[in-house]
């Protein structure tokens, strides 16, 4: 099975190129000014210029105004809008014409039910959430992955990526800090190691 990979929180062109060269399917950029990985729409346009068509560009927004989302999609040539705040299903539906992903903090089976019906093409499941129910967060993510396309995020690294794929069977993995030297500064070596480990797990 082919698992997709998103490298998120990119702030430098050299890191974007390293992710693309290693085989990333998605490159992610944070458009929230409180984040240490924040980029502006203008920086986004430079970071995403002339990327191969196979690589999709994801913008991460946190409780952003609809107008800002649409204008940033245009400026940065985004393929996917990832909602990472408390955005309602109604808000997601209002983003007509856009491919929407929604970040989810899974703590219970009720959360799984809620996000299984959320109007998003994928759910980015935070696997690092402390479980408050009987199931661990990976078990909850696996439950959701049986009902909706899931990108597994939160604490994923080259060291546990293969195990995460086996246990959750998501559509793909979403990494930020797991392949970083520091916030927003990626490690090419860790990115390469990630793809080697995934290839070894599924071959």
Coordinates of C-alpha atoms in Angstrom, one line a residue:
X1 CA 0.0 0.0 0.0
X2 CA 1.2 3.5 -0.8
X3 CA 1.1 5.8 2.2
X4 CA 1.3 9.6 1.6
X5 CA 3.5 11.9 3.6
X6 CA 3.2 15.5 4.4
X7 CA 6.1 17.5 5.8
X8 CA 4.6 20.5 7.6
X9 CA 5.7 23.8 9.2
X10 CA 8.2 24.5 6.4
X11 CA 9.8 28.0 6.5
X12 CA 12.9 27.7 4.2
X13 CA 13.1 26.9 0.5
X14 CA 16.0 24.5 1.1
X15 CA 13.7 22.4 3.4
X16 CA 10.9 22.5 0.9
X17 CA 13.3 21.1 -1.7
X18 CA 14.6 18.5 0.6
X19 CA 11.1 17.3 1.4
X20 CA 10.2 17.2 -2.3
X21 CA 13.5 15.4 -3.2
X22 CA 12.9 12.8 -0.5
X23 CA 9.4 12.0 -1.9
X24 CA 6.9 14.1 0.1
X25 CA 3.4 14.1 -1.4
X26 CA 2.4 17.3 0.5
X27 CA 4.3 20.3 1.8
X28 CA 2.7 22.2 4.6
X29 CA 2.9 25.9 5.6
X30 CA 1.5 27.5 8.8
X31 CA -0.4 30.7 8.2
X32 CA -1.0 31.5 11.9
X33 CA 1.1 34.4 13.2
X34 CA 1.5 33.0 16.8
X35 CA 3.3 29.9 15.5
X36 CA 7.2 29.7 15.5
X37 CA 6.7 28.1 12.0
X38 CA 4.6 31.0 10.7
X39 CA 5.0 32.3 7.2
X40 CA 3.2 35.2 5.5
X41 CA 1.2 34.7 2.2
X42 CA 4.1 36.5 0.4
X43 CA 6.7 34.2 1.8
X44 CA 4.4 31.2 1.0
X45 CA 4.4 32.3 -2.7
X46 CA 8.2 32.2 -2.8
X47 CA 8.5 28.9 -0.9
X48 CA 6.0 27.2 -3.3
X49 CA 7.2 28.5 -6.6
X50 CA 7.9 26.0 -9.4
X51 CA 7.3 22.9 -7.4
X52 CA 6.5 19.6 -9.2
X53 CA 2.8 19.1 -10.0
X54 CA 2.8 15.9 -8.0
X55 CA 3.5 17.8 -4.8
X56 CA 0.5 19.3 -3.2
X57 CA 0.7 22.5 -1.2
X58 CA -1.2 22.7 2.1
X59 CA -1.9 25.9 4.1
X60 CA -2.6 25.5 7.8
X61 CA -5.1 28.1 9.2
X62 CA -6.2 28.6 12.8
X63 CA -9.6 30.2 13.2
X64 CA -8.8 32.4 10.2
X65 CA -11.3 34.7 8.4
X66 CA -12.7 33.1 5.2
X67 CA -11.5 36.1 3.2
X68 CA -7.9 35.5 4.4
X69 CA -8.1 31.8 3.5
X70 CA -9.3 32.5 -0.1
X71 CA -6.8 35.3 -0.7
X72 CA -3.9 33.1 0.6
X73 CA -5.0 30.2 -1.5
X74 CA -4.7 32.4 -4.5
X75 CA -1.4 34.1 -3.5
X76 CA 0.3 30.8 -2.6
X77 CA -1.3 28.5 -5.1
X78 CA -2.5 26.2 -2.3
X79 CA -4.1 22.9 -3.2
X80 CA -5.4 22.1 0.3
X81 CA -6.7 24.2 3.2
X82 CA -6.1 22.6 6.6
X83 CA -8.3 24.0 9.4
X84 CA -6.5 23.7 12.7
X85 CA -8.7 25.6 15.1
X86 CA -12.3 25.4 16.3
X87 CA -13.8 25.8 12.9
X88 CA -17.4 24.5 12.7
X89 CA -18.7 22.1 10.0
X90 CA -20.7 25.0 8.7
X91 CA -17.5 27.1 8.3
X92 CA -15.9 24.2 6.4
X93 CA -18.8 23.9 4.1
X94 CA -18.6 27.6 3.3
X95 CA -15.2 27.1 1.8
X96 CA -16.7 26.2 -1.5
X97 CA -14.4 25.1 -4.3
X98 CA -11.5 24.3 -1.8
X99 CA -10.2 21.0 -0.7
X100 CA -10.5 21.1 3.1
X101 CA -8.7 19.0 5.8
X102 CA -9.6 19.3 9.5
X103 CA -7.2 18.7 12.4
X104 CA -8.8 16.7 15.2
X105 CA -7.8 16.2 18.8
X106 CA -9.1 12.6 19.4
X107 CA -9.9 11.8 23.0
X108 CA -13.0 9.5 22.8
X109 CA -15.1 7.5 20.5
X110 CA -17.6 10.4 20.5
X111 CA -14.8 12.4 18.8
X112 CA -14.4 9.7 16.2
X113 CA -18.1 9.8 15.4
X114 CA -18.0 13.6 15.2
X115 CA -15.0 13.8 12.8
X116 CA -16.2 10.8 10.7
X117 CA -19.1 13.0 9.5
X118 CA -17.2 16.3 9.4
X119 CA -17.2 17.9 5.9
X120 CA -13.5 17.5 5.1
X121 CA -11.7 15.4 2.6
X122 CA -9.3 14.2 5.3
X123 CA -8.9 14.4 9.1
X124 CA -5.5 15.2 10.5
X125 CA -5.6 13.1 13.7
X126 CA -3.5 14.3 16.5
X127 CA -1.9 11.2 17.8
X128 CA -0.3 12.9 20.8
X129 CA -3.5 13.7 22.6
X130 CA -3.7 12.3 26.1
X131 CA -6.4 9.6 26.0
X132 CA -9.3 10.2 28.4
X133 CA -11.2 7.1 27.4
X134 CA -10.4 3.4 27.2
X135 CA -8.6 3.7 23.9
X136 CA -5.3 5.2 23.2
X137 CA -5.0 8.0 20.7
X138 CA -3.5 5.7 18.1
X139 CA -6.4 3.3 18.6
X140 CA -8.9 6.1 18.2
X141 CA -7.1 7.2 15.0
X142 CA -7.2 3.7 13.7
X143 CA -11.0 3.6 14.4
X144 CA -11.4 6.8 12.5
X145 CA -9.2 5.6 9.7
X146 CA -11.7 2.8 9.1
X147 CA -14.4 5.4 8.3
X148 CA -12.6 8.4 6.8
X149 CA -9.3 9.3 5.2
X150 CA -6.8 10.1 8.0
X151 CA -3.4 11.8 8.1
X152 CA -1.8 10.7 11.3
X153 CA 0.1 13.5 13.1
X154 CA 1.4 14.4 16.5
X155 CA 4.7 12.9 17.7
X156 CA 5.4 11.1 14.5
X157 CA 9.1 10.7 13.8
X158 CA 11.5 8.5 11.7
X159 CA 11.7 6.2 14.7
X160 CA 8.0 5.4 15.1
X161 CA 6.7 6.1 11.6
X162 CA 6.7 2.4 10.5
X163 CA 4.9 1.3 13.7
X164 CA 2.3 4.1 13.3
X165 CA 1.5 2.9 9.8
X166 CA 1.1 -0.7 10.9
X167 CA -1.1 0.1 13.9
X168 CA -3.3 2.8 12.4
X169 CA -3.2 2.2 8.7
X170 CA -3.9 5.9 7.8
X171 CA -3.9 7.4 4.4
X172 CA -0.6 9.0 5.4
X173 CA 1.6 10.6 8.0
X174 CA 1.9 14.3 8.8
X175 CA 5.2 15.4 10.4
X176 CA 6.6 18.7 11.6
X177 CA 8.8 18.6 14.8
X178 CA 9.7 14.9 14.1
X179 CA 12.0 16.0 11.3
X180 CA 13.3 19.2 12.7
X181 CA 16.5 20.6 14.2
X182 CA 14.4 23.4 15.8
X183 CA 11.0 25.0 15.2
X184 CA 10.6 25.6 11.5
X185 CA 14.2 24.4 10.7
X186 CA 14.1 20.9 9.1
X187 CA 16.8 18.3 9.1
X188 CA 17.4 16.8 5.7
X189 CA 18.9 13.7 7.3
X190 CA 15.8 13.1 9.4
X191 CA 13.6 13.6 6.3
X192 CA 15.6 11.0 4.3
X193 CA 15.6 8.6 7.2
X194 CA 11.8 8.9 7.5
X195 CA 11.3 7.8 3.9
X196 CA 13.8 5.0 4.2
X197 CA 12.0 3.7 7.3
X198 CA 8.6 3.9 5.7
X199 CA 9.8 2.1 2.6
X200 CA 11.3 -0.6 4.7
X201 CA 8.0 -1.0 6.6
X202 CA 5.8 -1.4 3.5
X203 CA 8.0 -3.2 1.0

